[in-house]
PDB file of C-alpha atoms (C1' of nucleotides) in Angstrom:
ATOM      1  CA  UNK Y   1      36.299  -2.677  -5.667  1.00 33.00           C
ATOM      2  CA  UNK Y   2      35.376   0.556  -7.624  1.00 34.00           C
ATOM      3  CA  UNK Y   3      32.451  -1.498  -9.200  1.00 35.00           C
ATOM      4  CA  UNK Y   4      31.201  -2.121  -5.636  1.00 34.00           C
ATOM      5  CA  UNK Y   5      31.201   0.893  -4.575  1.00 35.00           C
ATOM      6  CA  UNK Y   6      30.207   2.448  -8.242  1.00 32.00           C
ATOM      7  CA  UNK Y   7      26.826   0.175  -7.469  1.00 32.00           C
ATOM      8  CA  UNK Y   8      26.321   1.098  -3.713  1.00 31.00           C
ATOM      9  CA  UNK Y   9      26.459   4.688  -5.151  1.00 31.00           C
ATOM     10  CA  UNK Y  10      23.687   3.423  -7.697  1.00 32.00           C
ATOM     11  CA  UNK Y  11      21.687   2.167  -4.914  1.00 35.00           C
ATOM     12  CA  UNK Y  12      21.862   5.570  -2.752  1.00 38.00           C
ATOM     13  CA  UNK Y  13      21.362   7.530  -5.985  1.00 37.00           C
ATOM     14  CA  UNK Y  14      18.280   5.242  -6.802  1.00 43.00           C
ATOM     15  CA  UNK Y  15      14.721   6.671  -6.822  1.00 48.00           C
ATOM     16  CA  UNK Y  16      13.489   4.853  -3.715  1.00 68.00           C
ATOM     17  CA  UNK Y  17      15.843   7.625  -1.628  1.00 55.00           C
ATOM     18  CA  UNK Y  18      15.094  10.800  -2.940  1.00 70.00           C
ATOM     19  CA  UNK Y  19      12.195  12.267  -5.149  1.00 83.00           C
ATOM     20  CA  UNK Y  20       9.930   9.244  -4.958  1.00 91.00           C
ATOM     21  CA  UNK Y  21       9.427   9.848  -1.604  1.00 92.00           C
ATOM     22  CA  UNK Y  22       7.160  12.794  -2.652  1.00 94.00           C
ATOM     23  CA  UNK Y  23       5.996  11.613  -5.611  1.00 96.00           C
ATOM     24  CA  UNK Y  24       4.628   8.271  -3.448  1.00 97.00           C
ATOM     25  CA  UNK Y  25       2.902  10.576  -1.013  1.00 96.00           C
ATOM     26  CA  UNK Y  26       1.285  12.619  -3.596  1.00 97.00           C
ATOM     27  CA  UNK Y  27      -0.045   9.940  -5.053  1.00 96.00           C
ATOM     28  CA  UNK Y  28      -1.448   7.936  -2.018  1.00 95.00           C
ATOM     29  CA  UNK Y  29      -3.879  10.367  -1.413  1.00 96.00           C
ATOM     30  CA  UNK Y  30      -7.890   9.130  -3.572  1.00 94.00           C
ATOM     31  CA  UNK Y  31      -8.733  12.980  -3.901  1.00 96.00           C
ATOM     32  CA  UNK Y  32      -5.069  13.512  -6.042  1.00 97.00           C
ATOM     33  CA  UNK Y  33      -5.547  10.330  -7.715  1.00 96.00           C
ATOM     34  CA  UNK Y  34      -9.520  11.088  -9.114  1.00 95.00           C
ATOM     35  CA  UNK Y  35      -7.829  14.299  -9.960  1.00 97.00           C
ATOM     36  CA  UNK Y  36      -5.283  13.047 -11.799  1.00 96.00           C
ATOM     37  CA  UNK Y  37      -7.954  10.962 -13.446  1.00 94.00           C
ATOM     38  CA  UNK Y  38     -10.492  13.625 -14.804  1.00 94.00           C
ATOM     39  CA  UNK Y  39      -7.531  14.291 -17.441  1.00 95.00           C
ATOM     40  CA  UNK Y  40      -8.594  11.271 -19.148  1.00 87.00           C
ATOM     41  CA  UNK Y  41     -10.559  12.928 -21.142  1.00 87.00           C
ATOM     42  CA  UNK Y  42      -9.366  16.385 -21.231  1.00 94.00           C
ATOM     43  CA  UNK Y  43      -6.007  18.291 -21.002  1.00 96.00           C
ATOM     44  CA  UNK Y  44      -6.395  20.736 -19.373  1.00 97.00           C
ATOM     45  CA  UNK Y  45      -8.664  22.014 -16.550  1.00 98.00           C
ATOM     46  CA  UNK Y  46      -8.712  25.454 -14.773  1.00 98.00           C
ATOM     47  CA  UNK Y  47      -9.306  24.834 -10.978  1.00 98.00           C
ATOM     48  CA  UNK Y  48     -12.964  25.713 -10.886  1.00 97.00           C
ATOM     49  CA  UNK Y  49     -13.886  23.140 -13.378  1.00 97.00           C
ATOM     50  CA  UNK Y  50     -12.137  20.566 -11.124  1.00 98.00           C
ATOM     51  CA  UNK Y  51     -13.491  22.005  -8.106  1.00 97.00           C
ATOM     52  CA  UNK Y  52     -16.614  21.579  -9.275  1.00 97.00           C
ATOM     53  CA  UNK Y  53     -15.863  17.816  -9.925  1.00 96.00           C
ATOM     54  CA  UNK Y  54     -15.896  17.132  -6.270  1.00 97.00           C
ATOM     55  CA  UNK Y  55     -17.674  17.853  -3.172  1.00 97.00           C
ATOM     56  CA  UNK Y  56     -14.383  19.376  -1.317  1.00 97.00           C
ATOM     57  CA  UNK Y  57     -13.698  22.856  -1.050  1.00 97.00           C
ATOM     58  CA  UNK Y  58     -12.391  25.297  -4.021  1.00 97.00           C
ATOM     59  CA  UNK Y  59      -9.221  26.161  -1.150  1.00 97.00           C
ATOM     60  CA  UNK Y  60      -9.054  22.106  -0.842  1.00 98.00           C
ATOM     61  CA  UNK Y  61      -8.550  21.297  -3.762  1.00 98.00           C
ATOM     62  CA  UNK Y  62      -6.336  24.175  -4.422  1.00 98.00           C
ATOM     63  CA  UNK Y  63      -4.320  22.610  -1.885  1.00 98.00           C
ATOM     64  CA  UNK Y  64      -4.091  19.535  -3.522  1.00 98.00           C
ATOM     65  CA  UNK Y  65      -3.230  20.951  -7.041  1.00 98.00           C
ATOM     66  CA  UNK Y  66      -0.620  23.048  -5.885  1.00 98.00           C
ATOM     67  CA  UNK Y  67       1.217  19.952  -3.843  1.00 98.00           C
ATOM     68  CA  UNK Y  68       0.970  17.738  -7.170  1.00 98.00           C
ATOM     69  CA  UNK Y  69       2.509  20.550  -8.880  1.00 97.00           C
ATOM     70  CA  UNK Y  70       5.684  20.761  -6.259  1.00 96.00           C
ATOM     71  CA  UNK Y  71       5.841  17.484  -6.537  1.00 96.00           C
ATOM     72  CA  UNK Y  72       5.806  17.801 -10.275  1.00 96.00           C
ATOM     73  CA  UNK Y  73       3.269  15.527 -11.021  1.00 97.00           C
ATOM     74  CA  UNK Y  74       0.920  18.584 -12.453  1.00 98.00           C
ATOM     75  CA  UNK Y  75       2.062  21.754 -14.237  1.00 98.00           C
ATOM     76  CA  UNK Y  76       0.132  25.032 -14.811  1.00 98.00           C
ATOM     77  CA  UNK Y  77      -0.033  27.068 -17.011  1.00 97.00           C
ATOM     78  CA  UNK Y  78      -1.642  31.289 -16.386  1.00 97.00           C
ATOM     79  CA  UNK Y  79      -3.964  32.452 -18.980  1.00 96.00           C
ATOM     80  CA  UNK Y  80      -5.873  35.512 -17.942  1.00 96.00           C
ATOM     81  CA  UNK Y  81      -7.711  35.237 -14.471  1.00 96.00           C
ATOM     82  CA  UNK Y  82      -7.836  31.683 -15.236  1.00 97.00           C
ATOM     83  CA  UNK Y  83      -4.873  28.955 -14.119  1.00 98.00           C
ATOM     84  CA  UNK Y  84      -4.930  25.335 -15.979  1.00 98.00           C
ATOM     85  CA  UNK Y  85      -3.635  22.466 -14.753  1.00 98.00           C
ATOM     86  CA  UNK Y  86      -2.373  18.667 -16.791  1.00 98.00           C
ATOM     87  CA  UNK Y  87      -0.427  15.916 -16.185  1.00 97.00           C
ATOM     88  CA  UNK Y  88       3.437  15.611 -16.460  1.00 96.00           C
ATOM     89  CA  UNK Y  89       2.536  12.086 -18.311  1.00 95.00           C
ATOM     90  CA  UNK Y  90       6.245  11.812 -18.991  1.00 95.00           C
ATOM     91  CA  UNK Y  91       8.017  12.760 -15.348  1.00 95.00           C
ATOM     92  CA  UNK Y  92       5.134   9.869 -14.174  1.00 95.00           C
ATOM     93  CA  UNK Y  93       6.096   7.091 -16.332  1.00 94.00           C
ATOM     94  CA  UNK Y  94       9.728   7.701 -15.896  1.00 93.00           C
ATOM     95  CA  UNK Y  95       9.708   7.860 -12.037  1.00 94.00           C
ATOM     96  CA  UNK Y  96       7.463   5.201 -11.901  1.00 95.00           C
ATOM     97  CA  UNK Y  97       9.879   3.278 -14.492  1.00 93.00           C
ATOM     98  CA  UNK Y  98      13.115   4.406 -12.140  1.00 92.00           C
ATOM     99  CA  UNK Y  99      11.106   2.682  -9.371  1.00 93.00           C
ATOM    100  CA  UNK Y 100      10.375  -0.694 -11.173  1.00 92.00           C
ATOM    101  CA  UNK Y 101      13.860  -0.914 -12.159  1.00 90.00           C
ATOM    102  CA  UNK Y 102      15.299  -0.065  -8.531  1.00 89.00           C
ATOM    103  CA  UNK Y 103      12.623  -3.154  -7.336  1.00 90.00           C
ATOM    104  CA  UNK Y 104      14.233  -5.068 -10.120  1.00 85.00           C
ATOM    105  CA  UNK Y 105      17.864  -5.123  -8.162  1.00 83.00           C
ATOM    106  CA  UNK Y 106      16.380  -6.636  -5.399  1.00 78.00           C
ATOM    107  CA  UNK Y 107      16.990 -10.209  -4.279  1.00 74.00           C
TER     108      UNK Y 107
ATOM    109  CA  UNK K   1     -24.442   5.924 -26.167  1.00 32.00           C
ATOM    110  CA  UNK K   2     -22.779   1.713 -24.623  1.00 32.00           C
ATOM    111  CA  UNK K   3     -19.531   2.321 -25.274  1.00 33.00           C
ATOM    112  CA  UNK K   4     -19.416   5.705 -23.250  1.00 33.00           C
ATOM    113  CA  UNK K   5     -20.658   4.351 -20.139  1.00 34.00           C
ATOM    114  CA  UNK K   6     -18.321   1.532 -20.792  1.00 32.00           C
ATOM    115  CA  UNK K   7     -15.332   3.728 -20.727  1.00 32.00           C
ATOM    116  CA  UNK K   8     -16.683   5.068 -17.661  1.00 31.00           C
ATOM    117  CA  UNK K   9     -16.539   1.725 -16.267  1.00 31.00           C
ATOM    118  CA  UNK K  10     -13.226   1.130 -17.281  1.00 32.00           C
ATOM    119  CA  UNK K  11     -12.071   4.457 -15.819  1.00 35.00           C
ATOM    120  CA  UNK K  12     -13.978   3.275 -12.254  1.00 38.00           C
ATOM    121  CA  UNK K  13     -12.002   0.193 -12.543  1.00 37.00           C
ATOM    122  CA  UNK K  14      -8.495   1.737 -13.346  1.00 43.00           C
ATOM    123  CA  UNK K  15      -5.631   1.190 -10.839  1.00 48.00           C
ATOM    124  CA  UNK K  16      -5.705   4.583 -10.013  1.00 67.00           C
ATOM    125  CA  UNK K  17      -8.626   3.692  -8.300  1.00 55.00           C
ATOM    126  CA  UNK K  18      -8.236   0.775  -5.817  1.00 70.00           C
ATOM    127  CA  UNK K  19      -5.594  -0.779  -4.435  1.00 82.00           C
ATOM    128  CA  UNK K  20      -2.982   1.247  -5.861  1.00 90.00           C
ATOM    129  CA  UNK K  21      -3.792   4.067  -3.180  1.00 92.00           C
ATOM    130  CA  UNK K  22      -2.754   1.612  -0.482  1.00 93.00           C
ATOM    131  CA  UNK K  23       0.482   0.414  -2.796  1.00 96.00           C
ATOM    132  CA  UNK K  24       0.890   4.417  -2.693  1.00 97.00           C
ATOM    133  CA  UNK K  25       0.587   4.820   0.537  1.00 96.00           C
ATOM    134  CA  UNK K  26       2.755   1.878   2.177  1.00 97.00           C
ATOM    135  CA  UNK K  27       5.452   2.962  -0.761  1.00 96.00           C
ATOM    136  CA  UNK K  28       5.060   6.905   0.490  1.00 95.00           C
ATOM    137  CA  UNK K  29       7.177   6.312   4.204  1.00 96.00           C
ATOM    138  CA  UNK K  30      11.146   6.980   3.610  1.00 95.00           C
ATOM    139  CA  UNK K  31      11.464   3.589   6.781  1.00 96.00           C
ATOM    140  CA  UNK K  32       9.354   1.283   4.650  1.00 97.00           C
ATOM    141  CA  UNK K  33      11.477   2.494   1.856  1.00 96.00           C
ATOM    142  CA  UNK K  34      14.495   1.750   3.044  1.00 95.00           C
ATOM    143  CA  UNK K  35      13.177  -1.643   4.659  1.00 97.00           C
ATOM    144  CA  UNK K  36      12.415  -2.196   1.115  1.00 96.00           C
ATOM    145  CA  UNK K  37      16.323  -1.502   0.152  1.00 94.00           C
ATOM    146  CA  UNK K  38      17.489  -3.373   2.481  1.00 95.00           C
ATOM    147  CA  UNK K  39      16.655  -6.678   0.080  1.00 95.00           C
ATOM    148  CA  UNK K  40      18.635  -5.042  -2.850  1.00 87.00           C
ATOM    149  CA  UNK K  41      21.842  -7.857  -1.673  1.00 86.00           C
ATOM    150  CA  UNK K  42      19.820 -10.828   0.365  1.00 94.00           C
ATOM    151  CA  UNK K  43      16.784 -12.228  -0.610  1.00 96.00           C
ATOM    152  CA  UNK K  44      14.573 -12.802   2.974  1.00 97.00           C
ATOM    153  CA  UNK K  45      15.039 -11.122   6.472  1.00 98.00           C
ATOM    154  CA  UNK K  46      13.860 -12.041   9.960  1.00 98.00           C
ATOM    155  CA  UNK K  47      12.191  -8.926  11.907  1.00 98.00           C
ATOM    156  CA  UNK K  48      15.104  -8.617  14.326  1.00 97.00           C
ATOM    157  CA  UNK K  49      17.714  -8.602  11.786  1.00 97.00           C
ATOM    158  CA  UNK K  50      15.534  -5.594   9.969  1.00 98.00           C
ATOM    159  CA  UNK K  51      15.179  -3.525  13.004  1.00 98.00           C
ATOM    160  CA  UNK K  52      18.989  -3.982  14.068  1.00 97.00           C
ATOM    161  CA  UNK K  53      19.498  -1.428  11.432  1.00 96.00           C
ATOM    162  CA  UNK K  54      17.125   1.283  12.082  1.00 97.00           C
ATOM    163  CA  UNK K  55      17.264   3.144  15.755  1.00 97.00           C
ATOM    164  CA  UNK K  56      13.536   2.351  15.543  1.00 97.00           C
ATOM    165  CA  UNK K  57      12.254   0.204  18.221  1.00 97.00           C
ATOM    166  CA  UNK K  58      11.058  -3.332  17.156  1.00 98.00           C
ATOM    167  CA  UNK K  59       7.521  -3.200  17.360  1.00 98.00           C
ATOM    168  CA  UNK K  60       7.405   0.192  14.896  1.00 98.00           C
ATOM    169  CA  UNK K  61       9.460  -2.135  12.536  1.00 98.00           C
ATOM    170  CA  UNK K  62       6.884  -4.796  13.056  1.00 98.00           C
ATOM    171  CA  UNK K  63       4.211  -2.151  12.522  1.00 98.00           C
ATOM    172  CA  UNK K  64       5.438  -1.372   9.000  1.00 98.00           C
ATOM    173  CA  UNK K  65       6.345  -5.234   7.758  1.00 98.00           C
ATOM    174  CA  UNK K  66       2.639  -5.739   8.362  1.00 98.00           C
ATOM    175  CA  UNK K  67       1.485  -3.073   6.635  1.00 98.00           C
ATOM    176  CA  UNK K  68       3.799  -3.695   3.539  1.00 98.00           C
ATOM    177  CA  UNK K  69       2.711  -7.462   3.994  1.00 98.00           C
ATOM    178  CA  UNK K  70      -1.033  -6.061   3.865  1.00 96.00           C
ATOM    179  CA  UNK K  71      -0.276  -4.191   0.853  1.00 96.00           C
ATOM    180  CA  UNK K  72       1.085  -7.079  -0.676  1.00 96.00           C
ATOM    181  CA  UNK K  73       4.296  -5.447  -1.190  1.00 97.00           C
ATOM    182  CA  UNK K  74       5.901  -8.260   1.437  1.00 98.00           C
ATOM    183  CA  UNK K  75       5.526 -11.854   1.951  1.00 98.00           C
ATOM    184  CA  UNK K  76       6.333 -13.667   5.249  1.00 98.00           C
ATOM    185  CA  UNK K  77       7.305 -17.488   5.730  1.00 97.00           C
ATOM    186  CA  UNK K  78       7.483 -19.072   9.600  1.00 97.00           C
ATOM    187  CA  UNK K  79      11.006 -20.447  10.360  1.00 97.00           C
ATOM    188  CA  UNK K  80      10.844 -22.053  13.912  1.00 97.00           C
ATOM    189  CA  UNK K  81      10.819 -19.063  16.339  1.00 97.00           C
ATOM    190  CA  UNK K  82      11.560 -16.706  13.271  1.00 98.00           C
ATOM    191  CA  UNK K  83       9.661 -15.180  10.427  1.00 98.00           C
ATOM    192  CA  UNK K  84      11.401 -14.022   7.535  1.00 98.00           C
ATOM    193  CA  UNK K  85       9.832 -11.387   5.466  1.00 98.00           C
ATOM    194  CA  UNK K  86      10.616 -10.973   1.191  1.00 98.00           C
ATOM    195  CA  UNK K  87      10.176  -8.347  -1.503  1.00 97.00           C
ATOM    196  CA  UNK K  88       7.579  -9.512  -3.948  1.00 97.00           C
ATOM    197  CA  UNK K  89       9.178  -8.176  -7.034  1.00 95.00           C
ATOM    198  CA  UNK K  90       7.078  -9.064  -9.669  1.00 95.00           C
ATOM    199  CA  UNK K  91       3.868  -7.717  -7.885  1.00 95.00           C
ATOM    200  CA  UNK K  92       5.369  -4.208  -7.235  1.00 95.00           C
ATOM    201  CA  UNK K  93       6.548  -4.238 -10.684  1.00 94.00           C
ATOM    202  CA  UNK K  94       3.021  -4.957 -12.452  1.00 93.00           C
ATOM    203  CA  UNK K  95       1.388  -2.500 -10.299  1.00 94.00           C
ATOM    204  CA  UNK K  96       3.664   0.022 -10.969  1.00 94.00           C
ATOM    205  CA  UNK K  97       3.186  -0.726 -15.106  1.00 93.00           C
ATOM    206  CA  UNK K  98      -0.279  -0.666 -14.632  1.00 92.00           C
ATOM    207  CA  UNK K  99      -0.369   2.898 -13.241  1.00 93.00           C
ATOM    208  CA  UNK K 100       2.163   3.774 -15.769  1.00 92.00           C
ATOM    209  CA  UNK K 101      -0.195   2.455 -18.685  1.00 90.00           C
ATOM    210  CA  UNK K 102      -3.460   4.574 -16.985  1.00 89.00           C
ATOM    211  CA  UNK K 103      -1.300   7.601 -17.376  1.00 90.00           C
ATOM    212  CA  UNK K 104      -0.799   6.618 -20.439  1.00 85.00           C
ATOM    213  CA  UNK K 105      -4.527   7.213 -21.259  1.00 83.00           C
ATOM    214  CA  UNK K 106      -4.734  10.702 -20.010  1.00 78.00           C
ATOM    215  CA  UNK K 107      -4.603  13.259 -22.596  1.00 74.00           C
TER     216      UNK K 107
ATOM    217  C1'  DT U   1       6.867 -27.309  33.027  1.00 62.47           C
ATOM    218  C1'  DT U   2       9.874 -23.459  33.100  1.00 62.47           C
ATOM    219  C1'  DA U   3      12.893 -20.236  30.871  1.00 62.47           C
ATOM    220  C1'  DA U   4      14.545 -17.887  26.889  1.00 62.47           C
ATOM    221  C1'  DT U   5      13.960 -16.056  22.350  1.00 62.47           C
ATOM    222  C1'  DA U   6      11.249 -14.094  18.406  1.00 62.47           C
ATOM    223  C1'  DT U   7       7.413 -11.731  17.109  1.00 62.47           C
ATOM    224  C1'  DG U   8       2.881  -9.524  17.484  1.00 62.47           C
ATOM    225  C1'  DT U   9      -0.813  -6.541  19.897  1.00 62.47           C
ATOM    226  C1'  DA U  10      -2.883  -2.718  22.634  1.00 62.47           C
ATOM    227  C1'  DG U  11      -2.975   1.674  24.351  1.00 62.47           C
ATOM    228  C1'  DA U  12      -1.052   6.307  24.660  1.00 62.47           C
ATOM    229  C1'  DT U  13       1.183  10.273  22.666  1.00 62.47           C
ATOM    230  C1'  DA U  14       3.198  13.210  19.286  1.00 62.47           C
ATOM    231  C1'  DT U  15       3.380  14.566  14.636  1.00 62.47           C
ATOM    232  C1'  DA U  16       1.585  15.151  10.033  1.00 62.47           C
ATOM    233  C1'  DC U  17      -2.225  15.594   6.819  1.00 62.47           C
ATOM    234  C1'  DT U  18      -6.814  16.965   5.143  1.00 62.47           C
ATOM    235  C1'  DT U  19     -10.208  20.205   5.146  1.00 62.47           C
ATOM    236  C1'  DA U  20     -12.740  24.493   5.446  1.00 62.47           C
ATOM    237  C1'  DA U  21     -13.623  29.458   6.604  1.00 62.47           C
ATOM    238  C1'  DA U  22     -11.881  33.899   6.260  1.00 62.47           C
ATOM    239  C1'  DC U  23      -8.860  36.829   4.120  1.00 62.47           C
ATOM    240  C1'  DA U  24      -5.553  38.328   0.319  1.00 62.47           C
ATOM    241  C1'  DT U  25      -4.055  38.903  -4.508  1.00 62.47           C
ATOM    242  C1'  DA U  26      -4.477  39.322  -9.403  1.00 62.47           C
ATOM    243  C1'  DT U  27      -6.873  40.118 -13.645  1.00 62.47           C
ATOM    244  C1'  DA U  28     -10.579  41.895 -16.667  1.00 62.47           C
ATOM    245  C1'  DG U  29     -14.308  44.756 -17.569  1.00 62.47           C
ATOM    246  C1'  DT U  30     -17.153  48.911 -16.608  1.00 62.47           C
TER     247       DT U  30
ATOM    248  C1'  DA L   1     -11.062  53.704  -9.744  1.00 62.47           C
ATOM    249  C1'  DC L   2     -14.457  50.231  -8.762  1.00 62.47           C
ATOM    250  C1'  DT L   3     -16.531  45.740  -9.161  1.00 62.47           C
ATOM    251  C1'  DA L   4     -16.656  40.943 -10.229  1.00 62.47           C
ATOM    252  C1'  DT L   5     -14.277  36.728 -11.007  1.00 62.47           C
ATOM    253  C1'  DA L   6     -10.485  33.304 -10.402  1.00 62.47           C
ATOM    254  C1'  DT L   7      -7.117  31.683  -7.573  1.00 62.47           C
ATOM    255  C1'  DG L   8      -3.946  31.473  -3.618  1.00 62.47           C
ATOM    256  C1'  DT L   9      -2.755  31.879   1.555  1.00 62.47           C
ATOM    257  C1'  DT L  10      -3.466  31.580   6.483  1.00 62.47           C
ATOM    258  C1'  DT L  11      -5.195  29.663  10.437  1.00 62.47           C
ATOM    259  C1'  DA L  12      -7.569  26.373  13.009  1.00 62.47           C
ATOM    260  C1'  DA L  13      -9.965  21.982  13.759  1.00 62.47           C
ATOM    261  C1'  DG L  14     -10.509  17.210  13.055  1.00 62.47           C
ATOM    262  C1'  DT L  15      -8.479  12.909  11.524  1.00 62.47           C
ATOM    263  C1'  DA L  16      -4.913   9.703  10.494  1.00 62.47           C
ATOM    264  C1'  DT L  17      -0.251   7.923  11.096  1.00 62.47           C
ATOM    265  C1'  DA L  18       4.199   6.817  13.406  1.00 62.47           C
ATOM    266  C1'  DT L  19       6.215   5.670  17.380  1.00 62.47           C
ATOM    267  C1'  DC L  20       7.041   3.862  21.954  1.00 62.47           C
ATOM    268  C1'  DT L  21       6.203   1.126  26.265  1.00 62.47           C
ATOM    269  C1'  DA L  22       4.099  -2.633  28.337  1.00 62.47           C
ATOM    270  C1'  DC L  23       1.985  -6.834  27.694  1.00 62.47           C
ATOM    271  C1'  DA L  24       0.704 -11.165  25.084  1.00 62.47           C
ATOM    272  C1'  DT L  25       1.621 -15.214  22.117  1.00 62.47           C
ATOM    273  C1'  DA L  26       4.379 -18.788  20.032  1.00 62.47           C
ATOM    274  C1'  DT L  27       8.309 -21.726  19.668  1.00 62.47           C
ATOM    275  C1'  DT L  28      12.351 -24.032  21.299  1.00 62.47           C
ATOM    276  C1'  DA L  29      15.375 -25.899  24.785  1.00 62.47           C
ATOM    277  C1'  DA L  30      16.476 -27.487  29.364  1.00 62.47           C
TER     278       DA L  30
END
DNA sequence: TTAATATGTAGATATACTTAAACATATAGT
DNA sequence: ACTATATGTTTAAGTATATCTACATATTAA
């Protein structure tokens, strides 16, 4: 009895009710994904530098870094007039790996 | 001078690239991802038994099993009158790894 | 063939998202 | 203090998405 309910609490706690939700809709979104992917190479990137990646507006792709970093999939970091951005690799992988394992109890 | 512009390629080719964007984007809606906990305790569904549980109307449930079915993120099989839609596990799981392993390569 | 049930499709509307232009703020240098 | 540079915010327009109603298709039973 307490199991049961112990695992429906699991199930409402799990990552496909809460956080992912976000996360997912950051990451459907090509212009956030190439973005994500210019840190391939390089740590970090102030905005002009990615700006100047794409074709899209300096205030559009502000836009864009600012809603990765609520959803916590960038963080940034002030240095002078300047602003740099990178990846939360970690917070990724283990959201992502929350996610698998929540697919996992499935039928 | 090769092996840059085949890292380049391998970039281009990345999951963060292609069909993961539409994996994002069917994953991003809070009704697909409850549809999607609904097979956490039975394996396959017919459409009316799915939208008995959401105040949706039946065709907007409809709307979304196709999508996820697009997305590969469902599978359907033809009972008589009935369909009956399924989780495919394994191919949400290896998409999920793969993005997990191209974060991996960022820096 | 007709009726009933299960599901899908088309068109319309309402909401949300992406984008850009104009404006605002913050920092560094003169 | 003034100017230039870097970034963020606001507002508005265009586009995409979610949803519903009405209609269409497919299957089964009488």
């Amino acid at each position: 009895m307490l199991k049961h309910v112990k695992s429906k609490m699991a199930v409402k706690s799990s990552c496909l009710c809460c956080e992912c939700s976000e996360f997912f809709s950051a990451m459907a979104d090509k212009t956030r994904q190439e973005i994500i992917m210019i840190f391939v190479h390089q740590k970090e990137f102030c905005v002009s530098d990615i700006a100047s990646r794409f074709t899209l507006s300096r205030p559009t792709i502000s836009h864009h870094l600012n809603l990765m970093k609520r959803s916590k999939i960038l963080s940034s970091r002030k240095e002078g007039k300047e602003i740099f951005y990178s990846v939360n690799k970690s917070y990724i992988k283990e959201l992502l790996t929350s996610v698998a394992n929540d697919i996992d109890c499935c039928c």
